[in-house]
Amino acid sequence: MKKFNLICAFLVVALLVTSCKKDETITPTADYKDILSNIGENVILQTYEDLAAKAQNLYIAAQTLKNNPTSANLEGAKAAWVETRLPWEQSEGFLFGPVEQEGLDPSLDSWPVNVTDLNNVLLSNNALTAEFLDQQEGTLKGFHTIEFLLWSESSNKQIADFTSREFEYLVAAAEVLSIDAQELYYLWKPDGENFIKNILDAGNGSQVYISQKSALEEITNALIIISDEVANGKINDPFSQQDLSLEESRFSANSKADFTDNMRSIQNIYTGKFSTFGNGKSLSTIVGEKNSSVNTEVLQQINVAIAAIENIPGTFSDAVFNNPTSVQAAQTAVRNLQKTLEEKVLPIISNL
């Protein structure tokens, strides 16, 4: 999801968080450790563990395709890409910490693909290894380079269309993506670099969060950022400019799934659940205690946004030109959610 406008958004949030920290009253008015623990351990950590496992499967599928290039193995690699995409998109509601600090977001998910440079690499004599690609710009590796190699501009790539260099590039790119996903999980998990400790110990020795409120504010701001990105970047850019080169997952026609998984990322954090994990202690718990009508509004708006995106007929690419009303409805639904998070939820958290 790395786009220039995100840089501005992150800067704004960083300023907000810094400002909040300066004015922070360290003594908490209530203990939110159980909520932070549930969000950190059962939502964030489990999402990253799932991403690391799925990325490894994608790497294996790419190797299988290279070693035995059949239509079935091509479909298997495409399916592995889609399966890996899900936990990544469901992690974009918490793009703070190591994913931001270590530059893993642009390495994993830059777009649009730089097709000109990618073709130059394919035509060069460079050895197409993970070590080589790891040193390249984000637009030459990550999800969307792999997507381009599997589907191509036509979205209908066949086995006969592959060159030997494309198979090599695909495997190397999938290996780099798997390494990045493993690193991201390692940086968060307790027996790794243990960034999660900063969440669990917020206000009690955390090196990042001077208070539990500051941790909860960062989590809330991350939800605002991804809702803004979906409404005003991912949907708006290709729609308002009528330019499909600005659509994030156009080769695979996975854009609608991307958008809904971003909304589910918000839902997971807000409700404190991911897959079979989580006890429900979450931002919803806090907001519900302070203002039950706002909590109900948020829960409803998340579902409305998901439904509006899913109700876009056909592919997003087609709807941009042929079903503008449905695209507009989805954009409005996400913007409504963003506004509520920004104007009603964040003030509740900031007044804890």
GROMACS .gro file of C-alpha atoms in nm:
model
  352
    1MET     CA    1   0.000   0.000   0.000
    2LYS     CA    2   0.304   0.225  -0.031
    3LYS     CA    3   0.202   0.547  -0.201
    4PHE     CA    4   0.330   0.900  -0.163
    5ASN     CA    5   0.018   1.027   0.004
    6LEU     CA    6   0.074   0.774   0.281
    7ILE     CA    7   0.401   0.941   0.367
    8CYS     CA    8   0.210   1.260   0.439
    9ALA     CA    9  -0.045   1.068   0.641
   10PHE     CA   10   0.221   0.900   0.850
   11LEU     CA   11   0.388   1.234   0.917
   12VAL     CA   12   0.061   1.382   1.036
   13VAL     CA   13  -0.003   1.089   1.263
   14ALA     CA   14   0.353   1.097   1.393
   15LEU     CA   15   0.307   1.460   1.485
   16LEU     CA   16  -0.021   1.382   1.653
   17VAL     CA   17   0.126   1.095   1.852
   18THR     CA   18   0.430   1.303   1.949
   19SER     CA   19   0.206   1.585   2.057
   20CYS     CA   20  -0.006   1.351   2.261
   21LYS     CA   21   0.300   1.201   2.427
   22LYS     CA   22   0.420   1.546   2.536
   23ASP     CA   23   0.092   1.620   2.705
   24GLU     CA   24   0.046   1.273   2.838
   25THR     CA   25  -0.067   1.216   3.193
   26ILE     CA   26   0.123   0.899   3.270
   27THR     CA   27  -0.103   0.789   3.553
   28PRO     CA   28  -0.384   0.592   3.383
   29THR     CA   29  -0.746   0.642   3.475
   30ALA     CA   30  -0.815   0.276   3.396
   31ASP     CA   31  -0.614  -0.032   3.308
   32TYR     CA   32  -0.632  -0.131   2.940
   33LYS     CA   33  -0.359  -0.397   2.951
   34ASP     CA   34  -0.600  -0.680   2.875
   35ILE     CA   35  -0.722  -0.493   2.566
   36LEU     CA   36  -0.371  -0.415   2.443
   37SER     CA   37  -0.265  -0.774   2.510
   38ASN     CA   38  -0.555  -0.914   2.311
   39ILE     CA   39  -0.498  -0.680   2.017
   40GLY     CA   40  -0.123  -0.742   2.018
   41GLU     CA   41  -0.114  -1.116   2.076
   42ASN     CA   42  -0.433  -1.236   1.911
   43VAL     CA   43  -0.477  -0.996   1.622
   44ILE     CA   44  -0.145  -0.840   1.520
   45LEU     CA   45   0.089  -1.128   1.599
   46GLN     CA   46  -0.145  -1.395   1.460
   47THR     CA   47  -0.193  -1.198   1.139
   48TYR     CA   48   0.182  -1.171   1.086
   49GLU     CA   49   0.234  -1.540   1.165
   50ASP     CA   50  -0.028  -1.627   0.904
   51LEU     CA   51   0.138  -1.394   0.652
   52ALA     CA   52   0.478  -1.556   0.708
   53ALA     CA   53   0.334  -1.906   0.658
   54LYS     CA   54   0.141  -1.811   0.344
   55ALA     CA   55   0.442  -1.630   0.196
   56GLN     CA   56   0.651  -1.943   0.242
   57ASN     CA   57   0.382  -2.141   0.060
   58LEU     CA   58   0.395  -1.889  -0.225
   59TYR     CA   59   0.772  -1.930  -0.251
   60ILE     CA   60   0.731  -2.308  -0.268
   61ALA     CA   61   0.458  -2.273  -0.532
   62ALA     CA   62   0.685  -2.048  -0.742
   63GLN     CA   63   0.965  -2.304  -0.721
   64THR     CA   64   0.725  -2.580  -0.820
   65LEU     CA   65   0.609  -2.379  -1.120
   66LYS     CA   66   0.966  -2.311  -1.234
   67ASN     CA   67   1.069  -2.674  -1.198
   68ASN     CA   68   0.754  -2.815  -1.354
   69PRO     CA   69   0.585  -2.548  -1.569
   70THR     CA   70   0.232  -2.676  -1.615
   71SER     CA   71  -0.098  -2.496  -1.627
   72ALA     CA   72  -0.198  -2.662  -1.300
   73ASN     CA   73   0.115  -2.535  -1.128
   74LEU     CA   74   0.057  -2.187  -1.271
   75GLU     CA   75  -0.290  -2.187  -1.120
   76GLY     CA   76  -0.141  -2.316  -0.795
   77ALA     CA   77   0.106  -2.028  -0.783
   78LYS     CA   78  -0.170  -1.777  -0.857
   79ALA     CA   79  -0.383  -1.925  -0.578
   80ALA     CA   80  -0.087  -1.904  -0.338
   81TRP     CA   81  -0.043  -1.535  -0.428
   82VAL     CA   82  -0.411  -1.464  -0.353
   83GLU     CA   83  -0.392  -1.658  -0.023
   84THR     CA   84  -0.082  -1.463   0.083
   85ARG     CA   85  -0.242  -1.136  -0.015
   86LEU     CA   86  -0.524  -1.182   0.240
   87PRO     CA   87  -0.325  -1.162   0.566
   88TRP     CA   88  -0.112  -0.881   0.423
   89GLU     CA   89  -0.418  -0.670   0.340
   90GLN     CA   90  -0.563  -0.759   0.681
   91SER     CA   91  -0.242  -0.628   0.839
   92GLU     CA   92  -0.272  -0.284   0.680
   93GLY     CA   93  -0.487  -0.161   0.968
   94PHE     CA   94  -0.173  -0.163   1.184
   95LEU     CA   95   0.109  -0.035   0.967
   96PHE     CA   96   0.320   0.093   1.253
   97GLY     CA   97   0.624  -0.043   1.432
   98PRO     CA   98   0.872  -0.263   1.242
   99VAL     CA   99   0.678  -0.270   0.914
  100GLU     CA  100   0.724   0.106   0.891
  101GLN     CA  101   1.057   0.146   1.073
  102GLU     CA  102   1.239  -0.127   0.878
  103GLY     CA  103   1.109  -0.031   0.534
  104LEU     CA  104   0.920  -0.358   0.495
  105ASP     CA  105   0.599  -0.201   0.364
  106PRO     CA  106   0.757  -0.066   0.042
  107SER     CA  107   0.958  -0.383  -0.004
  108LEU     CA  108   0.647  -0.600   0.024
  109ASP     CA  109   0.382  -0.389  -0.142
  110SER     CA  110   0.493  -0.104  -0.368
  111TRP     CA  111   0.287  -0.027  -0.674
  112PRO     CA  112   0.246   0.046  -0.961
  113VAL     CA  113   0.499  -0.204  -1.094
  114ASN     CA  114   0.782  -0.039  -1.284
  115VAL     CA  115   0.730  -0.245  -1.600
  116THR     CA  116   1.000  -0.064  -1.797
  117ASP     CA  117   1.271  -0.132  -1.540
  118LEU     CA  118   1.141  -0.483  -1.479
  119ASN     CA  119   1.178  -0.562  -1.850
  120ASN     CA  120   1.526  -0.407  -1.846
  121VAL     CA  121   1.622  -0.639  -1.561
  122LEU     CA  122   1.485  -0.936  -1.752
  123LEU     CA  123   1.691  -0.837  -2.058
  124SER     CA  124   2.007  -0.779  -1.856
  125ASN     CA  125   2.279  -1.025  -1.763
  126ASN     CA  126   2.219  -0.982  -1.390
  127ALA     CA  127   2.179  -1.304  -1.198
  128LEU     CA  128   1.818  -1.313  -1.083
  129THR     CA  129   1.868  -1.407  -0.721
  130ALA     CA  130   1.702  -1.306  -0.398
  131GLU     CA  131   2.021  -1.120  -0.302
  132PHE     CA  132   2.006  -0.914  -0.622
  133LEU     CA  133   1.634  -0.832  -0.596
  134ASP     CA  134   1.660  -0.749  -0.228
  135GLN     CA  135   1.877  -0.450  -0.326
  136GLN     CA  136   1.627  -0.319  -0.584
  137GLU     CA  137   1.351  -0.061  -0.548
  138GLY     CA  138   1.020  -0.178  -0.407
  139THR     CA  139   0.855  -0.144  -0.749
  140LEU     CA  140   1.080  -0.424  -0.879
  141LYS     CA  141   0.988  -0.679  -0.611
  142GLY     CA  142   0.710  -0.763  -0.369
  143PHE     CA  143   0.349  -0.861  -0.422
  144HIS     CA  144   0.284  -0.668  -0.739
  145THR     CA  145   0.596  -0.771  -0.926
  146ILE     CA  146   0.504  -1.133  -0.852
  147GLU     CA  147   0.147  -1.057  -0.958
  148PHE     CA  148   0.267  -0.908  -1.287
  149LEU     CA  149   0.490  -1.208  -1.359
  150LEU     CA  150   0.207  -1.454  -1.290
  151TRP     CA  151  -0.076  -1.273  -1.469
  152SER     CA  152   0.095  -1.017  -1.703
  153GLU     CA  153  -0.069  -0.701  -1.835
  154SER     CA  154  -0.329  -0.911  -2.014
  155SER     CA  155  -0.431  -1.084  -1.688
  156ASN     CA  156  -0.440  -1.406  -1.891
  157LYS     CA  157  -0.082  -1.529  -1.900
  158GLN     CA  158  -0.031  -1.887  -2.009
  159ILE     CA  159   0.258  -2.125  -1.952
  160ALA     CA  160   0.378  -2.079  -2.309
  161ASP     CA  161   0.411  -1.705  -2.245
  162PHE     CA  162   0.682  -1.746  -1.979
  163THR     CA  163   1.051  -1.706  -2.055
  164SER     CA  164   1.316  -1.884  -1.851
  165ARG     CA  165   1.424  -1.548  -1.708
  166GLU     CA  166   1.069  -1.477  -1.592
  167PHE     CA  167   1.062  -1.807  -1.401
  168GLU     CA  168   1.392  -1.712  -1.238
  169TYR     CA  169   1.265  -1.363  -1.152
  170LEU     CA  170   0.942  -1.507  -1.011
  171VAL     CA  171   1.122  -1.747  -0.777
  172ALA     CA  172   1.367  -1.481  -0.659
  173ALA     CA  173   1.088  -1.229  -0.596
  174ALA     CA  174   0.882  -1.487  -0.407
  175GLU     CA  175   1.187  -1.574  -0.194
  176VAL     CA  176   1.244  -1.206  -0.106
  177LEU     CA  177   0.877  -1.165  -0.017
  178SER     CA  178   0.893  -1.473   0.206
  179ILE     CA  179   1.209  -1.345   0.377
  180ASP     CA  180   1.045  -1.005   0.437
  181ALA     CA  181   0.732  -1.168   0.581
  182GLN     CA  182   0.941  -1.392   0.810
  183GLU     CA  183   1.141  -1.090   0.924
  184LEU     CA  184   0.827  -0.893   0.999
  185TYR     CA  185   0.691  -1.174   1.217
  186TYR     CA  186   1.030  -1.217   1.385
  187LEU     CA  187   1.052  -0.847   1.470
  188TRP     CA  188   0.718  -0.864   1.649
  189LYS     CA  189   0.719  -1.203   1.824
  190PRO     CA  190   0.830  -1.247   2.187
  191ASP     CA  191   1.113  -1.489   2.106
  192GLY     CA  192   1.234  -1.259   1.826
  193GLU     CA  193   1.295  -0.884   1.851
  194ASN     CA  194   0.982  -0.863   2.066
  195PHE     CA  195   0.828  -0.537   1.944
  196ILE     CA  196   0.502  -0.662   2.090
  197LYS     CA  197   0.646  -0.601   2.436
  198ASN     CA  198   0.611  -0.229   2.367
  199ILE     CA  199   0.236  -0.280   2.327
  200LEU     CA  200   0.199  -0.511   2.625
  201ASP     CA  201   0.408  -0.287   2.853
  202ALA     CA  202   0.264   0.044   2.735
  203GLY     CA  203   0.279   0.289   3.023
  204ASN     CA  204   0.486   0.048   3.227
  205GLY     CA  205   0.840   0.046   3.088
  206SER     CA  206   0.762   0.042   2.715
  207GLN     CA  207   1.037   0.205   2.509
  208VAL     CA  208   0.781   0.335   2.258
  209TYR     CA  209   0.457   0.409   2.441
  210ILE     CA  210   0.478   0.624   2.753
  211SER     CA  211   0.118   0.539   2.836
  212GLN     CA  212  -0.152   0.289   2.743
  213LYS     CA  213  -0.342   0.578   2.590
  214SER     CA  214  -0.057   0.658   2.352
  215ALA     CA  215  -0.053   0.296   2.233
  216LEU     CA  216  -0.431   0.299   2.185
  217GLU     CA  217  -0.403   0.628   1.996
  218GLU     CA  218  -0.145   0.481   1.758
  219ILE     CA  219  -0.370   0.181   1.698
  220THR     CA  220  -0.671   0.407   1.633
  221ASN     CA  221  -0.477   0.638   1.404
  222ALA     CA  222  -0.364   0.338   1.200
  223LEU     CA  223  -0.731   0.252   1.137
  224ILE     CA  224  -0.794   0.608   1.019
  225ILE     CA  225  -0.494   0.592   0.787
  226ILE     CA  226  -0.601   0.272   0.612
  227SER     CA  227  -0.962   0.387   0.575
  228ASP     CA  228  -0.833   0.711   0.422
  229GLU     CA  229  -0.601   0.516   0.192
  230VAL     CA  230  -0.879   0.289   0.067
  231ALA     CA  231  -1.130   0.570   0.011
  232ASN     CA  232  -0.900   0.843  -0.116
  233GLY     CA  233  -0.618   0.642  -0.270
  234LYS     CA  234  -0.695   0.287  -0.370
  235ILE     CA  235  -1.049   0.361  -0.490
  236ASN     CA  236  -1.022   0.728  -0.572
  237ASP     CA  237  -0.704   0.743  -0.780
  238PRO     CA  238  -0.799   0.501  -1.059
  239PHE     CA  239  -1.166   0.608  -1.039
  240SER     CA  240  -1.126   0.986  -1.047
  241GLN     CA  241  -0.846   0.976  -1.304
  242GLN     CA  242  -1.000   0.693  -1.507
  243ASP     CA  243  -0.655   0.537  -1.511
  244LEU     CA  244  -0.624   0.166  -1.436
  245SER     CA  245  -0.246   0.190  -1.406
  246LEU     CA  246  -0.326   0.338  -1.064
  247GLU     CA  247  -0.529   0.034  -0.955
  248GLU     CA  248  -0.337  -0.169  -0.700
  249SER     CA  249  -0.412  -0.533  -0.789
  250ARG     CA  250  -0.543  -0.498  -1.143
  251PHE     CA  251  -0.344  -0.783  -1.306
  252SER     CA  252  -0.504  -1.045  -1.080
  253ALA     CA  253  -0.840  -0.863  -1.054
  254ASN     CA  254  -0.798  -0.888  -0.677
  255SER     CA  255  -0.865  -0.521  -0.599
  256LYS     CA  256  -1.209  -0.568  -0.444
  257ALA     CA  257  -1.070  -0.841  -0.220
  258ASP     CA  258  -0.787  -0.606  -0.121
  259PHE     CA  259  -1.032  -0.334  -0.025
  260THR     CA  260  -1.260  -0.564   0.175
  261ASP     CA  261  -0.963  -0.718   0.355
  262ASN     CA  262  -0.849  -0.367   0.449
  263MET     CA  263  -1.194  -0.312   0.599
  264ARG     CA  264  -1.166  -0.647   0.778
  265SER     CA  265  -0.831  -0.532   0.911
  266ILE     CA  266  -1.015  -0.243   1.074
  267GLN     CA  267  -1.282  -0.485   1.195
  268ASN     CA  268  -1.025  -0.725   1.342
  269ILE     CA  269  -0.850  -0.454   1.540
  270TYR     CA  270  -1.171  -0.279   1.643
  271THR     CA  271  -1.339  -0.600   1.765
  272GLY     CA  272  -1.026  -0.777   1.893
  273LYS     CA  273  -1.058  -1.088   1.679
  274PHE     CA  274  -0.866  -1.250   1.393
  275SER     CA  275  -0.979  -1.580   1.244
  276THR     CA  276  -1.030  -1.809   1.546
  277PHE     CA  277  -0.815  -1.593   1.773
  278GLY     CA  278  -0.913  -1.315   2.012
  279ASN     CA  279  -1.141  -1.267   2.310
  280GLY     CA  280  -1.317  -0.950   2.190
  281LYS     CA  281  -1.145  -0.713   2.433
  282SER     CA  282  -1.075  -0.423   2.202
  283LEU     CA  283  -1.133  -0.064   2.103
  284SER     CA  284  -1.499  -0.160   2.074
  285THR     CA  285  -1.499  -0.242   2.445
  286ILE     CA  286  -1.367   0.103   2.534
  287VAL     CA  287  -1.586   0.297   2.293
  288GLY     CA  288  -1.892   0.093   2.395
  289GLU     CA  289  -1.840   0.186   2.759
  290LYS     CA  290  -1.794   0.554   2.679
  291ASN     CA  291  -2.057   0.594   2.408
  292SER     CA  292  -2.254   0.290   2.299
  293SER     CA  293  -2.417   0.469   2.003
  294VAL     CA  294  -2.076   0.552   1.854
  295ASN     CA  295  -1.967   0.192   1.902
  296THR     CA  296  -2.279   0.068   1.723
  297GLU     CA  297  -2.223   0.322   1.446
  298VAL     CA  298  -1.866   0.202   1.386
  299LEU     CA  299  -1.962  -0.166   1.381
  300GLN     CA  300  -2.243  -0.095   1.134
  301GLN     CA  301  -2.028   0.124   0.912
  302ILE     CA  302  -1.759  -0.144   0.885
  303ASN     CA  303  -2.018  -0.394   0.763
  304VAL     CA  304  -2.174  -0.139   0.528
  305ALA     CA  305  -1.832  -0.061   0.378
  306ILE     CA  306  -1.753  -0.430   0.325
  307ALA     CA  307  -2.094  -0.490   0.165
  308ALA     CA  308  -2.065  -0.183  -0.060
  309ILE     CA  309  -1.728  -0.300  -0.193
  310GLU     CA  310  -1.851  -0.655  -0.245
  311ASN     CA  311  -2.159  -0.522  -0.425
  312ILE     CA  312  -1.948  -0.361  -0.698
  313PRO     CA  313  -2.040  -0.575  -1.002
  314GLY     CA  314  -1.763  -0.764  -1.182
  315THR     CA  315  -1.407  -0.651  -1.148
  316PHE     CA  316  -1.307  -0.315  -1.009
  317SER     CA  317  -1.132  -0.239  -1.340
  318ASP     CA  318  -1.458  -0.283  -1.527
  319ALA     CA  319  -1.663  -0.096  -1.269
  320VAL     CA  320  -1.441   0.211  -1.290
  321PHE     CA  321  -1.580   0.271  -1.640
  322ASN     CA  322  -1.908   0.083  -1.647
  323ASN     CA  323  -2.049   0.099  -1.291
  324PRO     CA  324  -1.940   0.434  -1.149
  325THR     CA  325  -2.241   0.452  -0.915
  326SER     CA  326  -2.138   0.135  -0.735
  327VAL     CA  327  -1.778   0.252  -0.705
  328GLN     CA  328  -1.896   0.586  -0.570
  329ALA     CA  329  -2.120   0.410  -0.316
  330ALA     CA  330  -1.827   0.201  -0.190
  331GLN     CA  331  -1.605   0.507  -0.166
  332THR     CA  332  -1.871   0.696   0.029
  333ALA     CA  333  -1.921   0.406   0.270
  334VAL     CA  334  -1.549   0.390   0.347
  335ARG     CA  335  -1.530   0.768   0.384
  336ASN     CA  336  -1.819   0.758   0.632
  337LEU     CA  337  -1.629   0.503   0.840
  338GLN     CA  338  -1.313   0.712   0.822
  339LYS     CA  339  -1.501   1.019   0.939
  340THR     CA  340  -1.651   0.838   1.238
  341LEU     CA  341  -1.314   0.694   1.339
  342GLU     CA  342  -1.154   1.037   1.306
  343GLU     CA  343  -1.422   1.256   1.460
  344LYS     CA  344  -1.582   1.028   1.720
  345VAL     CA  345  -1.358   0.734   1.809
  346LEU     CA  346  -1.021   0.909   1.826
  347PRO     CA  347  -1.150   1.181   2.061
  348ILE     CA  348  -1.283   0.911   2.295
  349ILE     CA  349  -0.945   0.739   2.300
  350SER     CA  350  -0.757   1.067   2.337
  351ASN     CA  351  -0.969   1.160   2.638
  352LEU     CA  352  -0.900   0.840   2.831
   0.00000   0.00000   0.00000
